[in-house]
Amino acid sequence: LRKCLISMDMRHLEKSFQEMKRALQNKDTFQNVTILSTLETLQSTKPTDVCCMTNNLLAFYVDRVFKDHQELDPQILRKVSSIANSFLYIQKTLQECQVQSRCHCSQEATNATRIIHDNYNQLEIRSAAIKSLGELDIFLAWIDKNHQKTSGA
Amino acid sequence: VPCVSGGLPKPMNITFVSINMKNVLQWAPPEGLQGVEVTYTVQYFIYGQKKWLSKSKCKNINRTYCDLSAETSDYEHQYYAKVKAVWGTNCSKWVETGRFYPFLETQIGPPEVSLTTGEKSISIVLTAPEKWKRNPEDSSVSMQQIYSNLKYNVSMYNTKSKRMWSQCITNHTLVLSWLEPNTLYCISVESFVPGPPRLTRPSQKQCVSTLEDQTSGLKVK
Amino acid sequence: DTAAFLPAPQNLSVHSTNMKHLLTWSPVILPGETVYYFVEYQGEYESLYMSHIWIPSSWCSPTEGPECDVTDDITATVPYNLRVSATLGSQSSAWSTLKHPFNRNSTILTPPRMEVTKDGFHLVIEVEDLGPQFEFLVAYWRREPGAKEHIKEVRSGGSPVLLETMQPGVTYCVRAQTRVKAIRRYSAFSQVECVEVQGESLPL
């Protein structure tokens, strides 16, 4: 049973990212370092951990990445703001699950979250923020994959 | 003997062209070197790993493409690739792709479409597009196994009424019944996956005619 | 510099229908002068975590106003602050801020316009294209006692979609409503439209 499915229009989020992907990823000069994608565990998240991992990754972006990133280009600023505010909305949606305690965190999920923060801490703060923003497609694809309704319609 | 880097202009328009996870690096020759026997060397990089890797089959090649499907077959990772032009002891600087994410960027090809006509019906059977495979004898993997929410948009054109309509389905068979007998219908099918915007590629249009009307009882007004 | 005589725009308000959001205000009138306006916005994220950040609107920085389509700026279902400043040459007025933050989940959703037709024995619907955020729930049934209502999801408007294969001599009725997942809301249903395909069917 998938718990706490997010029913939201991901298309706009993915479009916002696609429109700034090249600009963000070009600023990320550390190709040999990654924050999200070393995690085989992210790719094989158990259904029961989906809600917790979603919450933890949203908090990672809302509480750290978007704050640490300083953007001067208004075009990019608008896209990042759009995603940041959308993540805020998803957090509120998930809070309804948390209230009904269907958002349990296993040890694996907790470890995976800690690895993400450790990866982030190893980089200088602006570089870490830029890299995490450039990896938003990994997180959005993960949300898409793990929050589809099990019905095919 | 290492070549003098920067002595040649760089190749242009480097990009990955990806369909059903067949990931081919393509580029255009450098400007101003028409008629010059230039060769190219390609390298690729797995995002998050340590160093650039070479592909022996794409070292000093004349063509302007290199199939990196095997090297980028883990579609949940991201990759870079780069190419440089070489002529004698001179070579260009490297030119690099953006970060390539096969899972999000591959184009999903159309299904195979087979049609069977009846007097007032057309049966459509779809075969899901297949993921690229290393060897022809390898077992096939359907793109549906990668994208569980893969759907099909069936477009139908009635050449007599000049009307077009479509239908979105998730399974692989569709029977269009109560069609007009002895009428040419043209059908095209497109695969799509809800999610990030992707290029789509409809199947070749196929036109078939429903059979002659065996009874004359049914007339449409 | 803030001009003493250049008043800030007043009466800011947002009119939103079908996810199109229009900010309007009372114009600043200076005879013989063209006053321009700058519109800026701040989502809940900015107001919570970086309240000093205001983002220039996509289409109205500047604009001759006195209105601004902020649809491309209001892109999440959270409250947004909006503000407007008038400018004349190098002088700008104070900022005037929308009294209550605007949330797009308050948009008015109207029933969709649709065209129900038949192609031979096929019941076909084309719903108006309202943009990528809109999906449609189409209900159709046979007009006869005890008939069951069928529901079909239509992912986007603007192209004809097959609903059903009709039986001759039976009337089929259709109504539709819009659905916007991003704000988790539906419109009212449209008017009902019915079609029938004549044709006496002899025993086959």
Coordinates of C-alpha atoms in Angstrom, one line a residue:
Chain A
L1 CA 0.0 0.0 0.0
R2 CA 1.6 3.4 -1.0
K3 CA 1.1 5.8 1.9
C4 CA 0.4 9.5 1.5
L5 CA 0.2 9.8 -2.2
I6 CA 0.8 13.4 -3.4
S7 CA -1.7 14.2 -6.0
M8 CA -0.3 17.3 -7.7
D9 CA 0.5 18.6 -11.1
M10 CA 4.2 17.8 -11.4
R11 CA 4.3 19.0 -15.0
H12 CA 4.8 22.6 -14.0
L13 CA 7.6 21.7 -11.6
E14 CA 9.3 19.6 -14.2
K15 CA 8.9 22.4 -16.8
S16 CA 10.3 25.0 -14.4
F17 CA 13.3 22.9 -13.8
Q18 CA 13.9 22.1 -17.5
E19 CA 13.9 25.8 -18.3
M20 CA 16.8 26.4 -15.9
K21 CA 18.5 23.0 -16.0
R22 CA 21.3 24.1 -18.4
A23 CA 22.0 27.3 -16.5
L24 CA 22.2 25.6 -13.1
Q25 CA 24.2 22.6 -14.1
N26 CA 26.7 24.7 -16.0
K27 CA 27.4 26.5 -12.8
D28 CA 28.1 23.2 -11.1
T29 CA 31.8 22.6 -11.8
F30 CA 32.2 19.6 -9.6
Q31 CA 31.2 16.8 -11.9
N32 CA 32.8 14.1 -9.7
V33 CA 30.6 14.9 -6.7
T34 CA 26.9 14.2 -6.3
I35 CA 24.5 14.8 -3.5
L36 CA 21.4 12.7 -4.3
S37 CA 22.4 10.3 -7.0
T38 CA 25.0 8.1 -5.2
L39 CA 22.1 6.6 -3.3
E40 CA 21.1 3.3 -4.6
T41 CA 18.7 3.4 -1.7
L42 CA 16.9 6.4 -3.2
Q43 CA 16.2 4.4 -6.3
S44 CA 15.0 1.4 -4.3
T45 CA 13.0 3.2 -1.6
K46 CA 10.4 0.9 0.0
P47 CA 6.8 2.0 -0.3
T48 CA 6.5 2.3 3.4
D49 CA 9.5 4.8 3.4
V50 CA 8.2 6.9 0.5
C51 CA 6.3 9.4 2.8
C52 CA 9.3 9.8 5.2
M53 CA 11.8 10.2 2.4
T54 CA 9.6 12.7 0.6
N55 CA 9.3 14.7 3.8
N56 CA 13.0 14.6 4.5
L57 CA 14.0 15.6 1.0
L58 CA 11.5 18.4 0.9
A59 CA 12.8 19.7 4.2
F60 CA 16.4 19.4 2.8
Y61 CA 15.5 21.7 -0.1
V62 CA 13.1 24.1 1.8
D63 CA 15.2 24.5 4.9
R64 CA 18.7 24.4 3.4
V65 CA 19.1 24.5 -0.4
F66 CA 16.8 27.3 -1.4
K67 CA 18.0 29.4 1.5
D68 CA 21.7 28.9 0.8
H69 CA 21.2 29.7 -2.9
Q70 CA 21.6 33.3 -3.8
E71 CA 20.3 34.1 -7.3
L72 CA 20.6 37.4 -9.2
D73 CA 19.1 36.4 -12.5
P74 CA 15.3 37.2 -12.3
Q75 CA 14.5 34.4 -14.7
I76 CA 16.2 31.8 -12.5
L77 CA 14.9 33.5 -9.4
R78 CA 11.3 33.0 -10.6
K79 CA 11.8 29.4 -11.5
V80 CA 13.4 28.6 -8.1
S81 CA 10.7 30.5 -6.3
S82 CA 8.0 28.5 -8.2
I83 CA 9.6 25.3 -7.1
A84 CA 10.3 26.4 -3.5
N85 CA 6.7 27.5 -3.0
S86 CA 5.4 24.3 -4.6
F87 CA 7.5 22.3 -2.2
L88 CA 6.0 24.3 0.6
Y89 CA 2.6 23.3 -0.6
I90 CA 3.6 19.6 -0.9
Q91 CA 4.9 19.7 2.7
K92 CA 1.5 20.9 3.9
T93 CA -0.2 18.1 2.0
L94 CA 2.1 15.6 3.6
Q95 CA 1.6 17.1 7.0
E96 CA -1.9 15.6 6.8
C97 CA -0.3 12.2 6.6
Q98 CA 2.1 12.9 9.4
V99 CA -0.9 13.8 11.6
Q100 CA -2.3 10.4 10.9
S101 CA 1.2 8.9 11.7
R102 CA 1.4 7.2 8.3
C103 CA 4.7 8.8 7.7
H104 CA 7.0 6.3 9.5
C105 CA 10.8 6.7 9.1
S106 CA 12.8 3.4 9.0
Q107 CA 16.5 3.3 9.9
E108 CA 17.3 3.0 6.2
A109 CA 15.4 6.2 5.4
T110 CA 17.1 8.0 8.2
N111 CA 20.5 6.9 7.1
A112 CA 19.8 7.9 3.5
T113 CA 18.8 11.3 4.7
R114 CA 21.9 11.7 6.7
I115 CA 24.1 10.8 3.8
I116 CA 22.5 13.5 1.7
H117 CA 23.2 16.1 4.4
D118 CA 26.8 14.8 4.8
N119 CA 27.3 15.1 1.0
Y120 CA 26.0 18.6 1.2
N121 CA 28.2 19.6 4.1
Q122 CA 31.4 18.5 2.3
L123 CA 31.0 21.3 -0.3
E124 CA 31.3 25.1 0.1
I125 CA 27.8 26.3 0.8
R126 CA 27.1 28.1 -2.5
S127 CA 28.5 25.2 -4.5
A128 CA 26.5 22.7 -2.5
A129 CA 23.3 24.7 -3.1
I130 CA 23.9 25.0 -6.8
K131 CA 24.7 21.3 -7.1
S132 CA 21.5 20.4 -5.2
L133 CA 19.4 22.6 -7.4
G134 CA 21.0 21.0 -10.5
E135 CA 19.9 17.6 -9.1
L136 CA 16.3 18.6 -8.7
D137 CA 15.4 16.5 -11.7
I138 CA 16.6 13.4 -9.8
F139 CA 14.2 14.3 -6.9
L140 CA 11.3 15.2 -9.2
A141 CA 11.7 11.9 -11.1
W142 CA 11.8 10.1 -7.8
I143 CA 8.6 11.8 -6.6
D144 CA 6.9 11.0 -10.0
K145 CA 7.9 7.4 -9.8
N146 CA 7.0 6.9 -6.2
H147 CA 3.8 8.9 -6.0
Q148 CA 2.0 7.6 -9.0
K149 CA -1.3 6.0 -8.1
T150 CA -1.0 2.3 -8.4
S151 CA -4.0 2.4 -10.8
G152 CA -2.8 2.9 -14.4
A153 CA -5.5 5.4 -15.4
Chain B
V1 CA 52.3 11.8 -29.6
P2 CA 50.0 14.3 -27.8
C3 CA 48.5 16.8 -30.2
V4 CA 48.6 20.5 -29.9
S5 CA 45.3 21.4 -28.2
G6 CA 43.4 24.4 -29.6
G7 CA 45.1 24.2 -32.9
L8 CA 41.8 23.4 -34.6
P9 CA 38.3 24.8 -34.2
K10 CA 35.9 22.7 -32.0
P11 CA 33.2 20.4 -33.3
M12 CA 29.7 21.9 -33.0
N13 CA 26.2 21.1 -31.8
I14 CA 27.2 18.2 -29.6
T15 CA 24.2 16.4 -28.2
F16 CA 22.8 13.1 -27.2
V17 CA 20.0 11.7 -29.4
S18 CA 18.1 9.1 -27.3
I19 CA 15.3 6.9 -28.4
N20 CA 14.2 4.0 -26.2
M21 CA 17.5 4.2 -24.3
K22 CA 19.6 4.0 -27.5
N23 CA 21.9 6.9 -26.6
V24 CA 23.9 8.2 -29.6
L25 CA 26.3 11.1 -29.2
Q26 CA 26.2 13.3 -32.3
W27 CA 28.0 16.5 -33.4
A28 CA 28.7 18.6 -36.5
P29 CA 32.2 19.1 -38.0
P30 CA 34.2 22.2 -37.0
E31 CA 33.6 25.2 -39.2
G32 CA 36.1 26.0 -41.9
L33 CA 37.6 22.5 -42.3
Q34 CA 35.7 21.3 -45.4
G35 CA 37.8 18.9 -47.3
V36 CA 40.2 18.3 -44.4
E37 CA 40.5 14.7 -43.3
V38 CA 39.5 15.4 -39.6
T39 CA 39.1 12.5 -37.1
Y40 CA 37.3 12.6 -33.8
T41 CA 37.9 11.2 -30.3
V42 CA 35.1 10.8 -27.7
Q43 CA 35.2 10.4 -24.0
Y44 CA 32.3 10.1 -21.5
F45 CA 31.9 10.7 -17.7
I46 CA 29.5 9.2 -15.2
Y47 CA 28.3 12.0 -13.0
G48 CA 29.6 11.6 -9.5
Q49 CA 32.4 9.3 -10.4
K50 CA 36.1 10.2 -10.7
K51 CA 37.4 10.4 -14.3
W52 CA 36.6 10.6 -17.9
L53 CA 36.5 7.3 -19.7
S54 CA 37.3 6.4 -23.3
K55 CA 35.5 4.3 -25.8
S56 CA 38.0 2.5 -28.0
K57 CA 35.5 2.3 -30.9
C58 CA 35.2 6.0 -30.9
K59 CA 38.9 7.0 -31.0
N60 CA 40.2 8.7 -34.2
I61 CA 37.0 8.0 -36.1
N62 CA 35.8 9.8 -39.3
R63 CA 32.1 9.7 -38.6
T64 CA 30.3 12.4 -36.5
Y65 CA 28.4 10.1 -34.1
C66 CA 29.3 7.6 -31.4
D67 CA 26.8 5.1 -29.9
L68 CA 27.2 5.3 -26.2
S69 CA 24.2 3.2 -25.3
A70 CA 26.2 0.5 -23.5
E71 CA 28.2 3.0 -21.6
T72 CA 25.1 4.9 -20.5
S73 CA 22.8 1.9 -20.0
D74 CA 22.2 2.6 -16.3
Y75 CA 19.4 5.0 -17.0
E76 CA 19.1 6.2 -13.5
H77 CA 22.5 7.8 -13.6
Q78 CA 23.5 11.0 -15.3
Y79 CA 26.3 11.4 -17.8
Y80 CA 28.5 13.9 -19.7
A81 CA 30.3 13.2 -23.0
K82 CA 32.8 15.2 -24.9
V83 CA 34.5 15.2 -28.4
K84 CA 37.6 16.8 -29.9
A85 CA 38.7 17.1 -33.6
V86 CA 42.2 15.8 -34.5
W87 CA 44.1 16.5 -37.7
G88 CA 47.8 15.4 -37.8
T89 CA 49.4 16.8 -34.7
N90 CA 46.8 19.5 -34.2
C91 CA 43.6 19.0 -32.3
S92 CA 40.7 21.1 -31.0
K93 CA 39.8 21.8 -27.4
W94 CA 37.1 19.4 -26.1
V95 CA 33.5 20.3 -26.5
E96 CA 31.2 18.9 -23.9
T97 CA 27.5 18.0 -23.6
G98 CA 25.2 19.2 -20.8
R99 CA 24.3 16.6 -18.1
F100 CA 22.4 13.8 -19.8
Y101 CA 19.7 11.9 -17.8
P102 CA 18.5 9.0 -19.9
F103 CA 15.5 8.2 -17.6
L104 CA 14.0 11.7 -18.2
E105 CA 15.4 12.5 -21.6
T106 CA 15.0 9.4 -23.8
Q107 CA 12.3 9.7 -26.4
I108 CA 9.8 6.9 -26.2
G109 CA 9.2 5.4 -29.6
P110 CA 5.8 4.4 -31.0
P111 CA 4.4 0.9 -30.4
E112 CA 4.2 -1.6 -33.2
V113 CA 0.7 -1.4 -34.6
S114 CA -1.1 -4.3 -36.2
L115 CA -4.5 -3.8 -37.7
T116 CA -7.2 -6.4 -38.6
T117 CA -10.3 -5.2 -40.4
G118 CA -13.8 -6.6 -40.2
E119 CA -16.9 -5.5 -42.0
K120 CA -17.6 -2.7 -39.5
S121 CA -14.7 -3.0 -37.2
I122 CA -10.9 -2.6 -37.0
S123 CA -9.0 -4.4 -34.3
I124 CA -5.8 -2.7 -33.2
V125 CA -3.1 -4.7 -31.4
L126 CA -0.1 -2.7 -30.0
T127 CA 3.3 -4.0 -29.0
A128 CA 5.1 -1.8 -26.5
P129 CA 8.3 -0.2 -27.8
E130 CA 11.4 -2.1 -26.8
K131 CA 14.3 -0.8 -24.8
W132 CA 17.7 -0.8 -26.6
K133 CA 19.6 -4.0 -26.0
R134 CA 23.3 -4.7 -26.2
N135 CA 23.0 -7.9 -28.3
P136 CA 20.1 -8.9 -30.6
E137 CA 19.9 -12.2 -28.8
D138 CA 19.5 -10.6 -25.4
S139 CA 16.0 -10.9 -24.0
S140 CA 13.8 -7.9 -24.8
V141 CA 12.8 -5.4 -22.2
S142 CA 9.7 -3.3 -22.9
M143 CA 9.7 0.4 -22.2
Q144 CA 6.6 -0.3 -20.2
Q145 CA 8.7 -2.1 -17.6
I146 CA 10.7 1.1 -17.1
Y147 CA 7.7 3.5 -17.3
S148 CA 4.8 1.7 -15.7
N149 CA 2.5 4.7 -16.5
L150 CA 3.2 4.4 -20.2
K151 CA 0.0 5.2 -22.2
Y152 CA -0.9 5.3 -25.9
N153 CA -2.8 7.9 -27.8
V154 CA -4.6 6.3 -30.8
S155 CA -5.5 8.8 -33.5
M156 CA -8.2 7.7 -36.1
Y157 CA -9.0 9.6 -39.3
N158 CA -12.2 8.7 -41.2
T159 CA -11.3 9.6 -44.8
K160 CA -15.0 9.6 -45.9
S161 CA -16.3 12.0 -43.2
K162 CA -12.9 13.7 -42.9
R163 CA -13.3 13.5 -39.1
M164 CA -10.4 12.8 -36.8
W165 CA -10.7 11.6 -33.2
S166 CA -8.4 10.1 -30.6
Q167 CA -8.5 7.8 -27.7
C168 CA -6.1 7.3 -24.8
I169 CA -5.6 3.7 -23.7
T170 CA -3.3 1.9 -21.3
N171 CA -3.8 -1.7 -22.5
H172 CA -2.5 -3.1 -25.8
T173 CA -5.7 -4.0 -27.6
L174 CA -8.5 -1.9 -28.9
V175 CA -11.5 -2.8 -31.1
L176 CA -13.2 0.0 -33.0
S177 CA -16.6 -1.3 -33.8
W178 CA -19.7 0.0 -35.6
L179 CA -17.5 1.6 -38.2
E180 CA -18.8 2.4 -41.7
P181 CA -18.4 -0.5 -44.1
N182 CA -16.2 -0.1 -47.1
T183 CA -14.5 3.0 -45.7
L184 CA -10.8 3.9 -45.5
Y185 CA -9.6 4.7 -42.0
C186 CA -6.1 6.0 -41.2
I187 CA -4.6 5.2 -37.8
S188 CA -1.5 6.4 -36.0
V189 CA -0.4 5.7 -32.4
E190 CA 1.9 7.6 -30.1
S191 CA 3.4 6.4 -26.8
F192 CA 3.6 8.9 -24.0
V193 CA 4.5 9.0 -20.3
P194 CA 2.9 11.6 -18.0
G195 CA 5.7 13.6 -16.5
P196 CA 8.4 15.9 -17.8
P197 CA 7.9 17.3 -21.3
R198 CA 9.3 14.7 -23.8
L199 CA 9.6 14.7 -27.6
T200 CA 7.1 12.2 -29.0
R201 CA 7.2 10.3 -32.2
P202 CA 3.9 8.9 -33.6
S203 CA 3.9 5.6 -35.5
Q204 CA 3.8 5.5 -39.3
K205 CA 0.2 6.3 -40.4
Q206 CA -1.5 3.1 -41.6
C207 CA -4.7 3.2 -43.7
V208 CA -7.0 0.2 -44.0
S209 CA -10.5 -0.2 -45.4
T210 CA -13.4 -1.9 -43.6
L211 CA -14.9 -4.7 -45.6
E212 CA -17.9 -4.5 -48.0
D213 CA -21.3 -4.4 -46.3
Q214 CA -22.6 -8.0 -46.4
T215 CA -26.1 -6.9 -45.3
S216 CA -27.7 -3.7 -46.5
G217 CA -29.8 -3.3 -43.3
L218 CA -27.8 -0.7 -41.6
K219 CA -27.7 2.8 -42.9
V220 CA -26.4 5.8 -41.0
K221 CA -28.4 9.0 -41.3
Chain C
D1 CA 14.1 58.3 -5.0
T2 CA 10.6 58.3 -3.6
A3 CA 8.8 61.4 -5.0
A4 CA 6.8 63.3 -2.5
F5 CA 4.2 64.1 -5.1
L6 CA 4.0 60.7 -6.8
P7 CA 1.2 58.8 -4.9
A8 CA 1.3 55.1 -4.6
P9 CA -1.3 53.2 -6.6
Q10 CA -4.5 52.3 -4.7
N11 CA -7.3 49.7 -4.7
L12 CA -5.2 46.7 -5.6
S13 CA -7.2 43.6 -6.2
V14 CA -6.9 40.2 -8.1
H15 CA -9.5 38.8 -10.4
S16 CA -9.0 35.1 -11.1
T17 CA -10.9 32.9 -13.4
N18 CA -9.8 29.4 -14.7
M19 CA -6.4 29.9 -13.3
K20 CA -5.8 33.2 -15.1
H21 CA -5.0 35.8 -12.5
L22 CA -5.2 39.5 -13.2
L23 CA -4.0 42.1 -10.7
T24 CA -5.6 45.5 -11.1
W25 CA -5.3 48.9 -9.4
S26 CA -6.5 52.5 -9.7
P27 CA -4.2 54.4 -12.1
V28 CA -2.1 57.3 -10.9
I29 CA -3.3 60.2 -13.0
L30 CA -0.8 63.1 -13.8
P31 CA -2.0 65.2 -16.6
G32 CA 0.3 65.2 -19.6
E33 CA 2.5 62.5 -18.1
T34 CA 2.9 58.8 -18.7
V35 CA 3.1 56.9 -15.5
Y36 CA 4.7 53.4 -15.5
Y37 CA 4.2 50.7 -12.8
F38 CA 6.5 48.0 -11.4
V39 CA 4.8 44.9 -10.1
E40 CA 6.6 42.5 -7.7
Y41 CA 5.5 39.4 -5.9
Q42 CA 6.5 37.2 -3.0
G43 CA 5.4 33.6 -2.4
E44 CA 4.8 32.2 1.1
Y45 CA 8.3 30.7 0.9
E46 CA 9.9 34.1 0.4
S47 CA 7.7 35.7 3.1
L48 CA 8.6 32.9 5.6
Y49 CA 12.3 32.4 4.9
M50 CA 13.6 35.5 3.0
S51 CA 11.1 38.3 3.5
H52 CA 13.4 40.9 2.0
I53 CA 13.2 39.1 -1.3
W54 CA 10.6 40.5 -3.8
I55 CA 10.6 39.1 -7.3
P56 CA 9.9 41.3 -10.4
S57 CA 6.8 40.2 -12.2
S58 CA 7.4 38.3 -15.5
W59 CA 5.4 40.7 -17.6
C60 CA 4.9 44.0 -15.7
S61 CA 8.3 45.4 -14.7
P62 CA 7.5 47.9 -16.0
T63 CA 4.1 48.2 -17.5
E64 CA 1.8 51.1 -18.4
G65 CA -0.9 49.3 -16.4
P66 CA -3.2 49.7 -14.5
E67 CA -3.4 45.9 -14.7
C68 CA -1.0 43.0 -14.8
D69 CA -1.4 39.3 -15.8
V70 CA 0.3 37.6 -12.9
T71 CA -0.6 34.0 -14.1
D72 CA 3.0 33.1 -14.8
D73 CA 4.1 34.4 -11.4
I74 CA 1.5 32.7 -9.2
T75 CA 2.7 29.1 -9.9
A76 CA 2.1 27.4 -6.6
T77 CA -0.9 26.9 -4.4
V78 CA 0.3 29.0 -1.5
P79 CA -0.5 32.6 -0.5
Y80 CA 1.3 35.3 -2.6
N81 CA 1.9 38.9 -1.6
L82 CA 1.7 41.4 -4.5
R83 CA 2.8 45.0 -4.6
V84 CA 2.8 47.9 -7.1
S85 CA 4.9 51.1 -7.4
A86 CA 4.3 54.0 -9.8
T87 CA 7.3 55.6 -11.5
L88 CA 7.7 58.8 -13.5
G89 CA 11.2 59.2 -15.0
S90 CA 13.6 58.5 -12.2
Q91 CA 11.0 59.0 -9.4
S92 CA 9.1 56.2 -7.8
S93 CA 6.2 56.1 -5.5
A94 CA 6.0 54.0 -2.3
W95 CA 5.0 50.4 -2.7
S96 CA 1.3 49.6 -2.4
T97 CA 0.7 46.0 -1.3
L98 CA -2.4 43.8 -1.8
K99 CA -4.4 43.9 1.4
H100 CA -4.8 40.1 1.6
P101 CA -2.3 37.6 0.1
F102 CA -3.8 35.8 -3.0
N103 CA -4.0 32.0 -3.2
R104 CA -4.8 30.6 -6.7
N105 CA -7.1 28.0 -5.1
S106 CA -9.7 30.8 -4.9
T107 CA -9.8 31.0 -8.7
I108 CA -13.3 30.7 -10.3
L109 CA -13.7 27.5 -12.3
T110 CA -16.3 27.7 -15.0
P111 CA -17.9 24.7 -16.7
P112 CA -16.0 23.9 -19.9
R113 CA -17.4 24.7 -23.3
M114 CA -17.7 21.5 -25.3
E115 CA -18.9 20.2 -28.7
V116 CA -20.6 16.8 -28.8
T117 CA -20.8 15.3 -32.3
K118 CA -21.0 11.9 -33.9
D119 CA -19.0 10.3 -36.7
G120 CA -21.1 7.5 -37.9
F121 CA -21.9 5.5 -34.8
H122 CA -19.2 7.1 -32.7
L123 CA -19.9 9.6 -30.0
V124 CA -17.1 12.2 -30.1
I125 CA -16.4 15.2 -27.7
E126 CA -14.1 18.1 -28.1
V127 CA -13.6 20.2 -24.9
E128 CA -12.2 23.7 -25.0
D129 CA -8.4 23.9 -24.4
L130 CA -7.9 25.8 -21.1
G131 CA -4.2 25.0 -20.7
P132 CA -2.0 22.3 -19.4
Q133 CA -3.3 22.5 -15.8
F134 CA -6.8 21.4 -16.8
E135 CA -8.1 17.9 -17.1
F136 CA -11.8 17.1 -17.7
L137 CA -14.2 14.6 -16.4
V138 CA -16.8 13.7 -19.0
A139 CA -20.0 11.9 -17.9
Y140 CA -22.2 10.2 -20.6
W141 CA -25.2 8.0 -20.5
R142 CA -28.0 6.5 -22.6
R143 CA -31.2 8.5 -22.2
E144 CA -33.4 5.7 -21.0
P145 CA -34.8 4.6 -17.6
G146 CA -32.2 3.2 -15.2
A147 CA -29.3 4.1 -17.5
K148 CA -25.9 4.0 -15.9
E149 CA -23.6 7.1 -16.1
H150 CA -20.1 6.5 -17.4
I151 CA -17.2 8.7 -16.6
K152 CA -14.2 9.3 -18.8
E153 CA -11.0 11.4 -17.9
V154 CA -9.9 13.6 -20.8
R155 CA -6.4 14.7 -20.3
S156 CA -6.4 17.9 -22.4
G157 CA -8.8 19.9 -24.5
G158 CA -8.6 21.1 -28.0
S159 CA -8.9 17.8 -29.9
P160 CA -11.7 15.4 -30.5
V161 CA -11.9 12.4 -28.3
L162 CA -13.9 9.2 -28.8
L163 CA -16.4 8.6 -26.0
E164 CA -18.5 5.7 -27.0
T165 CA -19.8 3.5 -29.8
M166 CA -23.5 4.3 -30.1
Q167 CA -26.3 1.9 -30.9
P168 CA -28.8 3.2 -33.5
G169 CA -32.0 4.6 -32.2
V170 CA -30.7 5.4 -28.8
T171 CA -30.0 9.0 -27.5
Y172 CA -26.8 9.6 -25.7
C173 CA -26.3 12.6 -23.3
V174 CA -23.0 14.2 -22.2
R175 CA -21.9 16.7 -19.6
A176 CA -18.4 17.7 -18.5
Q177 CA -16.5 19.5 -15.7
T178 CA -13.0 20.8 -15.4
R179 CA -10.6 19.4 -12.9
V180 CA -7.4 21.2 -11.7
K181 CA -5.2 18.8 -9.8
A182 CA -2.8 21.6 -8.7
I183 CA -5.5 23.2 -6.6
R184 CA -7.5 20.0 -6.0
R185 CA -10.8 21.5 -7.2
Y186 CA -13.5 20.9 -9.9
S187 CA -15.9 23.2 -11.8
A188 CA -19.6 22.7 -11.9
F189 CA -20.9 20.5 -14.7
S190 CA -21.7 22.0 -18.1
Q191 CA -25.1 22.0 -19.7
V192 CA -26.1 18.5 -21.0
E193 CA -25.9 17.9 -24.7
C194 CA -27.5 14.9 -26.4
V195 CA -27.1 13.3 -29.8
E196 CA -28.8 10.3 -31.4
V197 CA -27.8 8.3 -34.5
Q198 CA -30.9 7.2 -36.4
G199 CA -30.7 4.0 -38.4
E200 CA -33.1 1.1 -38.3
S201 CA -31.1 -1.9 -37.6
L202 CA -32.4 -5.0 -39.4
P203 CA -31.7 -8.3 -37.7
L204 CA -28.0 -9.0 -38.6

